[in-house]
Short mmCIF file of C-alpha atoms in Angstrom, two decimals:
data_model
loop_
_atom_site.label_atom_id
_atom_site.label_comp_id
_atom_site.label_asym_id
_atom_site.label_seq_id
_atom_site.Cartn_x
_atom_site.Cartn_y
_atom_site.Cartn_z
CA ASP A 1 0.00 0.00 0.00
CA THR A 2 1.63 3.25 -1.12
CA GLY A 3 -1.07 5.63 0.07
CA VAL A 4 -0.96 8.17 2.90
CA SER A 5 -1.04 6.52 6.32
CA GLN A 6 -1.93 8.01 9.69
CA ASP A 7 -1.47 6.72 13.19
CA PRO A 8 -3.35 6.27 15.42
CA ARG A 9 -6.74 5.97 13.75
CA HIS A 10 -8.55 6.77 16.97
CA LYS A 11 -7.48 8.58 20.13
CA ILE A 12 -9.51 9.16 23.27
CA THR A 13 -7.95 11.43 25.85
CA LYS A 14 -8.88 13.43 28.89
CA ARG A 15 -8.97 17.21 28.82
CA GLY A 16 -5.57 18.68 29.61
CA GLN A 17 -3.54 15.78 28.25
CA ASN A 18 -1.11 16.05 25.33
CA VAL A 19 -1.56 14.00 22.16
CA THR A 20 0.62 13.41 19.10
CA PHE A 21 -0.44 12.17 15.69
CA ARG A 22 1.76 10.85 12.90
CA CYS A 23 1.38 11.08 9.13
CA ASP A 24 3.41 9.19 6.53
CA PRO A 25 2.84 10.72 3.08
CA ILE A 26 3.22 9.06 -0.30
CA SER A 27 6.98 8.64 -0.68
CA GLU A 28 7.59 10.87 -3.69
CA HIS A 29 5.34 13.69 -2.45
CA ASN A 30 7.25 16.66 -1.06
CA ARG A 31 4.21 18.70 -0.02
CA LEU A 32 2.26 17.77 3.09
CA TYR A 33 -0.91 19.32 4.55
CA TRP A 34 -2.82 18.94 7.80
CA TYR A 35 -6.57 19.58 7.94
CA ARG A 36 -9.21 19.32 10.65
CA GLN A 37 -12.78 18.19 10.03
CA THR A 38 -15.72 18.46 12.41
CA LEU A 39 -19.12 16.85 11.98
CA GLY A 40 -21.13 18.26 9.12
CA GLN A 41 -18.28 20.34 7.76
CA GLY A 42 -15.64 19.98 5.09
CA PRO A 43 -11.97 19.79 6.11
CA GLU A 44 -10.32 23.05 7.20
CA PHE A 45 -6.67 23.81 6.51
CA LEU A 46 -4.31 23.80 9.50
CA THR A 47 -0.74 23.86 8.18
CA TYR A 48 1.50 23.11 5.21
CA PHE A 49 5.02 21.74 4.70
CA GLN A 50 7.20 21.83 1.66
CA ASN A 51 9.85 19.24 2.38
CA GLU A 52 10.88 19.99 6.00
CA ALA A 53 9.89 23.67 5.95
CA GLN A 54 6.59 24.71 7.53
CA LEU A 55 5.47 27.47 5.19
CA GLU A 56 1.98 28.35 6.38
CA LYS A 57 -0.14 28.00 9.50
CA SER A 58 -3.83 28.73 9.81
CA ARG A 59 -5.23 31.03 12.47
CA LEU A 60 -7.05 27.87 13.63
CA LEU A 61 -3.69 26.58 14.84
CA SER A 62 -3.42 28.00 18.34
CA ASP A 63 -0.22 28.03 20.40
CA ARG A 64 -1.21 24.63 21.79
CA PHE A 65 -0.73 23.08 18.35
CA SER A 66 2.66 22.31 16.85
CA ALA A 67 3.61 20.39 13.73
CA GLU A 68 6.94 19.11 12.49
CA ARG A 69 8.36 17.34 9.48
CA PRO A 70 11.96 16.86 10.58
CA LYS A 71 13.45 15.04 7.60
CA GLY A 72 10.95 16.02 4.97
CA SER A 73 9.29 12.63 5.16
CA PHE A 74 6.78 11.84 7.94
CA SER A 75 5.09 14.58 9.93
CA THR A 76 3.75 14.86 13.47
CA LEU A 77 0.99 17.06 14.87
CA GLU A 78 1.00 17.62 18.62
CA ILE A 79 -1.79 19.17 20.66
CA GLN A 80 -0.89 20.25 24.17
CA ARG A 81 -3.38 20.68 27.01
CA THR A 82 -6.26 19.33 24.93
CA GLU A 83 -9.69 20.90 25.20
CA GLN A 84 -13.09 19.43 24.36
CA GLY A 85 -13.25 21.74 21.35
CA ASP A 86 -10.24 19.93 19.88
CA SER A 87 -12.39 16.85 19.27
CA ALA A 88 -12.39 16.33 15.50
CA MET A 89 -11.01 14.23 12.66
CA TYR A 90 -7.43 15.25 11.87
CA LEU A 91 -6.53 14.58 8.25
CA CYS A 92 -3.18 14.55 6.51
CA ALA A 93 -2.75 14.95 2.76
CA SER A 94 0.21 14.96 0.41
CA ARG A 95 0.89 15.93 -3.19
CA ARG A 96 3.66 16.11 -5.75
CA GLU A 97 5.43 19.35 -6.56
CA SER A 98 4.10 19.39 -10.11
CA SER A 99 0.41 18.59 -10.04
CA TYR A 100 -2.83 20.51 -10.27
CA ASN A 101 -2.98 20.54 -6.49
CA GLU A 102 -4.19 16.93 -6.42
CA GLN A 103 -3.99 16.11 -2.74
CA PHE A 104 -4.28 12.55 -1.52
CA PHE A 105 -5.65 12.07 1.96
CA GLY A 106 -4.91 9.57 4.67
CA PRO A 107 -7.65 7.79 6.65
CA GLY A 108 -7.49 10.39 9.42
CA THR A 109 -7.12 10.31 13.20
CA ARG A 110 -10.38 10.67 15.15
CA LEU A 111 -9.69 12.56 18.39
CA THR A 112 -12.17 12.54 21.24
CA VAL A 113 -11.42 14.74 24.25
CA LEU A 114 -13.44 13.84 27.33
CA THR B 1 -19.01 31.72 5.56
CA GLN B 2 -17.71 28.97 3.28
CA LEU B 3 -15.91 30.01 0.15
CA LEU B 4 -17.54 27.09 -1.66
CA GLU B 5 -21.27 26.51 -1.26
CA GLN B 6 -22.57 23.04 -1.99
CA SER B 7 -26.18 22.15 -2.70
CA PRO B 8 -28.17 20.29 -1.77
CA GLN B 9 -26.84 19.43 1.69
CA PHE B 10 -28.57 16.05 1.62
CA LEU B 11 -29.93 13.89 -1.18
CA SER B 12 -31.76 10.58 -0.86
CA ILE B 13 -32.67 8.70 -4.02
CA GLN B 14 -33.60 5.24 -5.24
CA GLU B 15 -31.19 3.01 -7.10
CA GLY B 16 -31.29 3.76 -10.83
CA GLU B 17 -32.20 7.43 -10.49
CA ASN B 18 -29.98 10.31 -11.59
CA LEU B 19 -28.67 13.08 -9.35
CA THR B 20 -26.75 16.34 -9.62
CA VAL B 21 -24.68 18.05 -6.93
CA TYR B 22 -23.64 21.69 -7.24
CA CYS B 23 -20.62 23.60 -6.00
CA ASN B 24 -20.72 27.39 -6.28
CA SER B 25 -18.50 30.31 -5.38
CA SER B 26 -18.02 33.98 -6.10
CA SER B 27 -14.27 33.36 -6.35
CA VAL B 28 -12.26 32.08 -9.29
CA PHE B 29 -10.36 28.83 -8.80
CA SER B 30 -7.20 27.70 -10.53
CA SER B 31 -8.30 24.10 -10.09
CA LEU B 32 -11.13 22.27 -8.43
CA GLN B 33 -11.32 18.75 -7.03
CA TRP B 34 -14.20 16.45 -6.15
CA TYR B 35 -13.79 13.95 -3.34
CA ARG B 36 -16.00 11.22 -1.87
CA GLN B 37 -15.77 10.44 1.82
CA GLU B 38 -17.08 7.42 3.71
CA PRO B 39 -17.85 7.62 7.46
CA GLY B 40 -14.68 7.46 9.55
CA GLU B 41 -12.38 7.64 6.52
CA GLY B 42 -10.44 10.32 4.69
CA PRO B 43 -11.68 11.89 1.44
CA VAL B 44 -10.87 9.97 -1.74
CA LEU B 45 -10.01 12.01 -4.82
CA LEU B 46 -12.41 11.47 -7.73
CA VAL B 47 -11.37 14.10 -10.27
CA THR B 48 -9.53 17.36 -10.87
CA VAL B 49 -10.83 20.00 -13.30
CA VAL B 50 -8.64 22.84 -14.44
CA THR B 51 -9.97 24.48 -17.60
CA GLY B 52 -13.14 26.59 -17.72
CA GLY B 53 -15.94 24.63 -19.41
CA GLU B 54 -14.11 21.35 -18.94
CA VAL B 55 -16.17 18.16 -18.73
CA LYS B 56 -14.71 14.92 -17.35
CA LYS B 57 -16.37 11.54 -17.13
CA LEU B 58 -15.59 8.76 -14.71
CA LYS B 59 -17.85 5.81 -15.55
CA ARG B 60 -21.33 6.99 -14.47
CA LEU B 61 -20.03 10.25 -12.96
CA THR B 62 -19.81 13.43 -15.04
CA PHE B 63 -17.98 16.49 -13.71
CA GLN B 64 -18.23 19.96 -15.19
CA PHE B 65 -16.21 23.09 -14.44
CA GLY B 66 -17.97 26.39 -15.11
CA ASP B 67 -16.73 28.63 -17.90
CA ALA B 68 -15.65 31.29 -15.40
CA ARG B 69 -14.05 28.66 -13.10
CA LYS B 70 -16.29 29.72 -10.21
CA ASP B 71 -18.60 26.73 -10.07
CA SER B 72 -18.79 23.02 -10.76
CA SER B 73 -21.30 20.20 -10.86
CA LEU B 74 -21.25 16.46 -10.40
CA HIS B 75 -23.87 14.35 -12.16
CA ILE B 76 -24.38 10.68 -11.40
CA THR B 77 -26.32 8.56 -13.86
CA ALA B 78 -28.22 5.47 -12.73
CA ALA B 79 -27.05 5.75 -9.13
CA GLN B 80 -26.12 2.60 -7.22
CA PRO B 81 -25.96 1.95 -3.46
CA GLY B 82 -22.17 2.02 -3.76
CA ASP B 83 -22.41 5.71 -4.70
CA THR B 84 -23.57 6.50 -1.16
CA GLY B 85 -21.21 8.90 0.57
CA LEU B 86 -20.31 12.50 1.35
CA TYR B 87 -19.32 14.35 -1.81
CA LEU B 88 -16.96 17.26 -1.23
CA CYS B 89 -15.80 19.88 -3.67
CA ALA B 90 -12.52 21.64 -2.96
CA GLY B 91 -10.48 24.21 -4.78
CA GLN B 92 -7.44 26.39 -4.74
CA PRO B 93 -8.48 30.03 -5.16
CA LEU B 94 -6.67 31.87 -7.91
CA ARG B 95 -5.08 34.13 -5.32
CA GLY B 96 -4.53 31.37 -2.80
CA SER B 97 -1.16 30.42 -1.44
CA TRP B 98 0.77 27.21 -1.14
CA GLY B 99 -2.00 25.03 -2.53
CA LYS B 100 -4.18 24.83 0.55
CA LEU B 101 -7.61 23.58 -0.41
CA GLN B 102 -10.85 25.35 0.45
CA PHE B 103 -13.64 22.82 0.95
CA GLY B 104 -17.38 23.00 0.70
CA ALA B 105 -19.46 21.53 3.53
CA GLY B 106 -20.35 18.54 1.39
CA THR B 107 -23.46 16.86 0.01
CA GLN B 108 -24.53 13.65 1.74
CA VAL B 109 -25.87 11.25 -0.89
CA VAL B 110 -27.84 8.16 0.11
CA VAL B 111 -28.82 5.64 -2.58
CA THR B 112 -31.27 3.01 -1.43
CA PRO B 113 -31.78 -0.32 -3.22
#
């Protein structure tokens, strides 16, 4: 399987705890995106990496959120001091440099904050 | 306010019927994608349209990009239960940066046998 993978698929945590999600993009894709999706809505952009450089962050990404892509391959998204409002599906997508912005999504990580 | 407005929000039809889903905006897009999403899964890319007036066909699905690249439609002929899912349109605004996609809220399609 050469698609985008995400781990874990589901995470249940208590308010105030820290959580970290991982995304492994398609191997030849140098661009990686994180999105968040809540019930009844389409995905909303969180942040973007070109290789290892984080080039854009949404205003949705508060100081409690941090993302890395240390070697330009996999990426991690960490949420510190989780709040109930953080409960959502966190989606990762990747694309090639030269494409009509065709982004391929992973299966997502469903976060539930109790 | 969503940059892309999808209609209808929900569509329930019988197997064999046809359906059309619309995606509208006041902004111009350099490209537009359609995705289908199953519950608990990530969106799966169906098609990308780039040129104004472009029509693409994928088996029983027909996608059209408006001449002004502000709107798009998805038409399904002779729908089957396997077509059930959340259909999302997404695009990169002409003046957008870094390729981040703007999504519509989606159209939930249910096809009953």
